[in-house]
mmCIF file of C-alpha atoms in Angstrom:
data_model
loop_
_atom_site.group_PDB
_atom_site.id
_atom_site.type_symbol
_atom_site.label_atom_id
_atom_site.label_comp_id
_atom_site.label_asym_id
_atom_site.label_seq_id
_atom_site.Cartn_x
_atom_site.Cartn_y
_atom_site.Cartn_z
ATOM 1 C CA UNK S 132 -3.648 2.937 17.891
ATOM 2 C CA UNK S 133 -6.790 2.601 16.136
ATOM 3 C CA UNK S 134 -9.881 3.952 15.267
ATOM 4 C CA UNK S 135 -12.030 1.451 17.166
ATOM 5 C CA UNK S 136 -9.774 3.587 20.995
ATOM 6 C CA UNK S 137 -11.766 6.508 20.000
ATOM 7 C CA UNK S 138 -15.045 5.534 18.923
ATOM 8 C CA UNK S 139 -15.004 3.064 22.641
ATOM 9 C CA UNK S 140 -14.129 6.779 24.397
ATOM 10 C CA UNK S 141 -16.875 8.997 22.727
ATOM 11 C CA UNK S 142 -19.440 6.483 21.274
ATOM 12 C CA UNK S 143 -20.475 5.638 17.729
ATOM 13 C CA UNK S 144 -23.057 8.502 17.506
ATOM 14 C CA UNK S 145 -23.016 10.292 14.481
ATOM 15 C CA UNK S 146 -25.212 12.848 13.222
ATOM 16 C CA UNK S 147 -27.049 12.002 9.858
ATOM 17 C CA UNK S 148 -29.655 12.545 7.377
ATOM 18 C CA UNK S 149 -31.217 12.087 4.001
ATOM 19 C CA UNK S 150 -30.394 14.202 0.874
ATOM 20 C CA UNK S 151 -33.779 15.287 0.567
ATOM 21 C CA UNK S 152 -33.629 17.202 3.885
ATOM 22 C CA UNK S 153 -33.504 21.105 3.802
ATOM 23 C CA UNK S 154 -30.061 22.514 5.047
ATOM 24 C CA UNK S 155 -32.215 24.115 7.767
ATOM 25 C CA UNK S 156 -32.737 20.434 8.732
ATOM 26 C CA UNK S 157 -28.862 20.327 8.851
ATOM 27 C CA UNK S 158 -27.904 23.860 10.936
ATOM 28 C CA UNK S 159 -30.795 22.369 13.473
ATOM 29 C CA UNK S 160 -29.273 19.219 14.184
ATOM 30 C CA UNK S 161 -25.450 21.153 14.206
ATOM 31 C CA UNK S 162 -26.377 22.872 16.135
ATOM 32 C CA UNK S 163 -28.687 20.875 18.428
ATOM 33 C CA UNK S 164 -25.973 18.404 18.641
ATOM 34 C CA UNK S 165 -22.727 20.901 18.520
ATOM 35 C CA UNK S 166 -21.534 19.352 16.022
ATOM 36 C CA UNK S 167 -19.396 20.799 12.992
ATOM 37 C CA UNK S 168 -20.777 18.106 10.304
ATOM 38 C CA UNK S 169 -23.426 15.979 9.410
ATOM 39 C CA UNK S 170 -23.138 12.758 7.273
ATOM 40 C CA UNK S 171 -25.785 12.113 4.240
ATOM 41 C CA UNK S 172 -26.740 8.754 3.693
ATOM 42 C CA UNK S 173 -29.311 7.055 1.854
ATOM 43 C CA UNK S 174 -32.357 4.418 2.398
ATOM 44 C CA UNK S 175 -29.778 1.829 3.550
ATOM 45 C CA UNK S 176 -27.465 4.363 6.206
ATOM 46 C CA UNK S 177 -24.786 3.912 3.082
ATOM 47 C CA UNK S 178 -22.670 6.974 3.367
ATOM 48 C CA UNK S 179 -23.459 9.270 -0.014
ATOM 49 C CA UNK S 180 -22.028 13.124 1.279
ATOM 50 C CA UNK S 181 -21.357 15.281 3.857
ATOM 51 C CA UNK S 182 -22.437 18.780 5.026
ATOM 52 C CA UNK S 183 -19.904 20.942 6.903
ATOM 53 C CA UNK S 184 -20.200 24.191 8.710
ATOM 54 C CA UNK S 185 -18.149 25.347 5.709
ATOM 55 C CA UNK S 186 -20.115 23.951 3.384
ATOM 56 C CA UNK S 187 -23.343 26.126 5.254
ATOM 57 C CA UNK S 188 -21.184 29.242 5.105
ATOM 58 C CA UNK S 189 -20.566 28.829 1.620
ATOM 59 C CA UNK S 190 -23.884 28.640 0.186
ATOM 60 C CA UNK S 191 -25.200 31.426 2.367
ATOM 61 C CA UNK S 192 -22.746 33.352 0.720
ATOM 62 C CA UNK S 193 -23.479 32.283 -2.605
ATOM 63 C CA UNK S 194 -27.960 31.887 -1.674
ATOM 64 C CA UNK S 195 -28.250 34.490 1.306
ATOM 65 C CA UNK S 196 -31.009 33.215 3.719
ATOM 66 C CA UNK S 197 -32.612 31.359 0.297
ATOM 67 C CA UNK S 198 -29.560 28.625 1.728
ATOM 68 C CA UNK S 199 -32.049 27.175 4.264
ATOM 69 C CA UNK S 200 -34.002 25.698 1.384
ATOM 70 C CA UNK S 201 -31.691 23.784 -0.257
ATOM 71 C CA UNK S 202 -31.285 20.543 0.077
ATOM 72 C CA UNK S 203 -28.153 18.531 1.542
ATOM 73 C CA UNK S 204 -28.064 16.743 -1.504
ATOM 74 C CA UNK S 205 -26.849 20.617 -3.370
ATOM 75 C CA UNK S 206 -24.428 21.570 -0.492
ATOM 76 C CA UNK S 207 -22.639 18.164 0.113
ATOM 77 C CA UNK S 208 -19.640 16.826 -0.850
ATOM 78 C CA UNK S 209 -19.963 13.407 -2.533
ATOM 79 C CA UNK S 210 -17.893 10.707 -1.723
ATOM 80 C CA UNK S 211 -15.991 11.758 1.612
ATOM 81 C CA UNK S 212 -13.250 10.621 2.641
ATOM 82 C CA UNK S 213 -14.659 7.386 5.401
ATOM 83 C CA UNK S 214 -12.543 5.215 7.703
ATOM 84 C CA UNK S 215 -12.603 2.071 9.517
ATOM 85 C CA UNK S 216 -12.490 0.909 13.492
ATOM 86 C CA UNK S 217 -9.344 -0.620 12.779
ATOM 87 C CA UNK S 218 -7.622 1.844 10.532
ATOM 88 C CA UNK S 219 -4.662 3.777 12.356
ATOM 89 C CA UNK S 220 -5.726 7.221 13.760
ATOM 90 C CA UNK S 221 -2.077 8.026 12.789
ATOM 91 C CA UNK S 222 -3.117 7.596 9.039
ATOM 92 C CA UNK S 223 -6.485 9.058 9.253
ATOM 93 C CA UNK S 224 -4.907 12.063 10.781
ATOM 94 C CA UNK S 225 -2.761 12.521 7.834
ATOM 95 C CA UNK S 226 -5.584 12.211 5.088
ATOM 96 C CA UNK S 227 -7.600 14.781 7.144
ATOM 97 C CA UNK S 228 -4.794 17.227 7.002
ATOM 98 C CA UNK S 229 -3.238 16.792 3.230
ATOM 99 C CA UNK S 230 -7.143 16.665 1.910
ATOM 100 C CA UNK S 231 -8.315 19.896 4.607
ATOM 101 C CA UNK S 232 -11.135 18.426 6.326
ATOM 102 C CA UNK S 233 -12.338 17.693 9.910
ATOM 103 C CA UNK S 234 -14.421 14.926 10.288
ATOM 104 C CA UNK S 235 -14.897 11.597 9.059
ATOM 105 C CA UNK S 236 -17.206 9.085 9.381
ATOM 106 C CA UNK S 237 -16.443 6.226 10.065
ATOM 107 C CA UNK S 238 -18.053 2.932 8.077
ATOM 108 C CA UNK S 239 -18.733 -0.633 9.068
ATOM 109 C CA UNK S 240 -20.829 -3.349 7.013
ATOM 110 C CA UNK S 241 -20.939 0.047 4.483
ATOM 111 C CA UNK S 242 -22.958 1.867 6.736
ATOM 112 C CA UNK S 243 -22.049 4.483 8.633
ATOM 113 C CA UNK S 244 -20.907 3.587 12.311
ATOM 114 C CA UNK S 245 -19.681 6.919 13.842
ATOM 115 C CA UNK S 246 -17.593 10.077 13.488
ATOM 116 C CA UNK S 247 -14.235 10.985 14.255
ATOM 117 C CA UNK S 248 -12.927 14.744 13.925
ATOM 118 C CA UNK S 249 -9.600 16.017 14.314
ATOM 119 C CA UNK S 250 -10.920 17.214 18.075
ATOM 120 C CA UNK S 251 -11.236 13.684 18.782
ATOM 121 C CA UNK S 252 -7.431 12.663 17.407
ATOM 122 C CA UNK S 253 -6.205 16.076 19.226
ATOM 123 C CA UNK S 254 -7.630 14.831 22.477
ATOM 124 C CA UNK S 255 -6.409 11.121 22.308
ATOM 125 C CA UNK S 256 -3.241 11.779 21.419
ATOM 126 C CA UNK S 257 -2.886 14.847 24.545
ATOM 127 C CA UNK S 258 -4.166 11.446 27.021
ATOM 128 C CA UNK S 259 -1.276 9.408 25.343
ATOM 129 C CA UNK S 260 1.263 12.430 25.737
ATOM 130 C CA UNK S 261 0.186 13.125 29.317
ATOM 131 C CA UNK S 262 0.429 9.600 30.274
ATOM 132 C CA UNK S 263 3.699 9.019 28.795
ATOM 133 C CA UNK S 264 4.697 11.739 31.197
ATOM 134 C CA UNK S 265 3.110 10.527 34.138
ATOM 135 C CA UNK S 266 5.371 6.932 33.254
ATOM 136 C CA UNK S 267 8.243 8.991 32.972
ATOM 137 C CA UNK S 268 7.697 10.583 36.141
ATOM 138 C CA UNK S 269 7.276 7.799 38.340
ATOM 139 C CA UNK S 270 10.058 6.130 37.187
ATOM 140 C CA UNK S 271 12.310 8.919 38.096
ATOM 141 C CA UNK S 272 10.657 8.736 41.365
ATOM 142 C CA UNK S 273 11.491 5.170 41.415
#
């Protein structure tokens, strides 16, 4: 299974913006959107960073309310890790657990295409699960 099963489910929306942009520009759209991150790209929608929740909890902690005023280009985290439509949720799933994060978005062209999170992976592979069940079912019926 790939990639490309979840983004058909839940759409290729992802939330982004520029690294200019105030982290109050980030907690609105999380939390417009509820959504637990927000992808930075530049001029081009090239994928540069990402701001996490964790990453907003962190520099309040380290800024108090002074936070807000950074930009996403101070709280993010350079270079996440991106996928494809057609790499294996199975391996993505792994490289969001060894590495600890959540979401990743997901490229095409070298712009960014959509998000997956580990929500989405939890979900698709509960459908699979319950399904296999269902087949299992009916053939004992059978």
């Amino acid at each position: 299974m790939t990639v490309s099963r979840i983004l058909k489910k839940k759409g290729n929306f992802a939330l982004s913006m520029k690294a200019s942009e105030s982290v109050q520009r980030a907690v609105d759209l999380l939390s417009s959107h509820d959504m637990g991150a927000v992808v930075v790209v530049d001029n081009q929608e090239h994928v540069i960073g990402i701001v996490s929740e964790r990453d907003i909890v962190r520099a309040f902690k380290a800024h108090g309310s002074k936070a807000l005023a950074l930009t996403a280009e101070d709280l993010m985290t350079r270079s996440p890790f991106t996928c494809k439509a057609d790499d294996r949720v199975d391996h993505v799933l792994a490289s969001m657990d060894k590495r600890n994060f959540r979401h990743a978005p997901v490229i095409a062209e070298g712009k960014l295409a959509g998000m997956i999170s580990i929500k989405d992976i939890v979900k698709l592979k509960l459908e699979e699960v319950q399904s296999e069940a269902d087949e299992i079912r009916k053939y004992i019926a059978a």
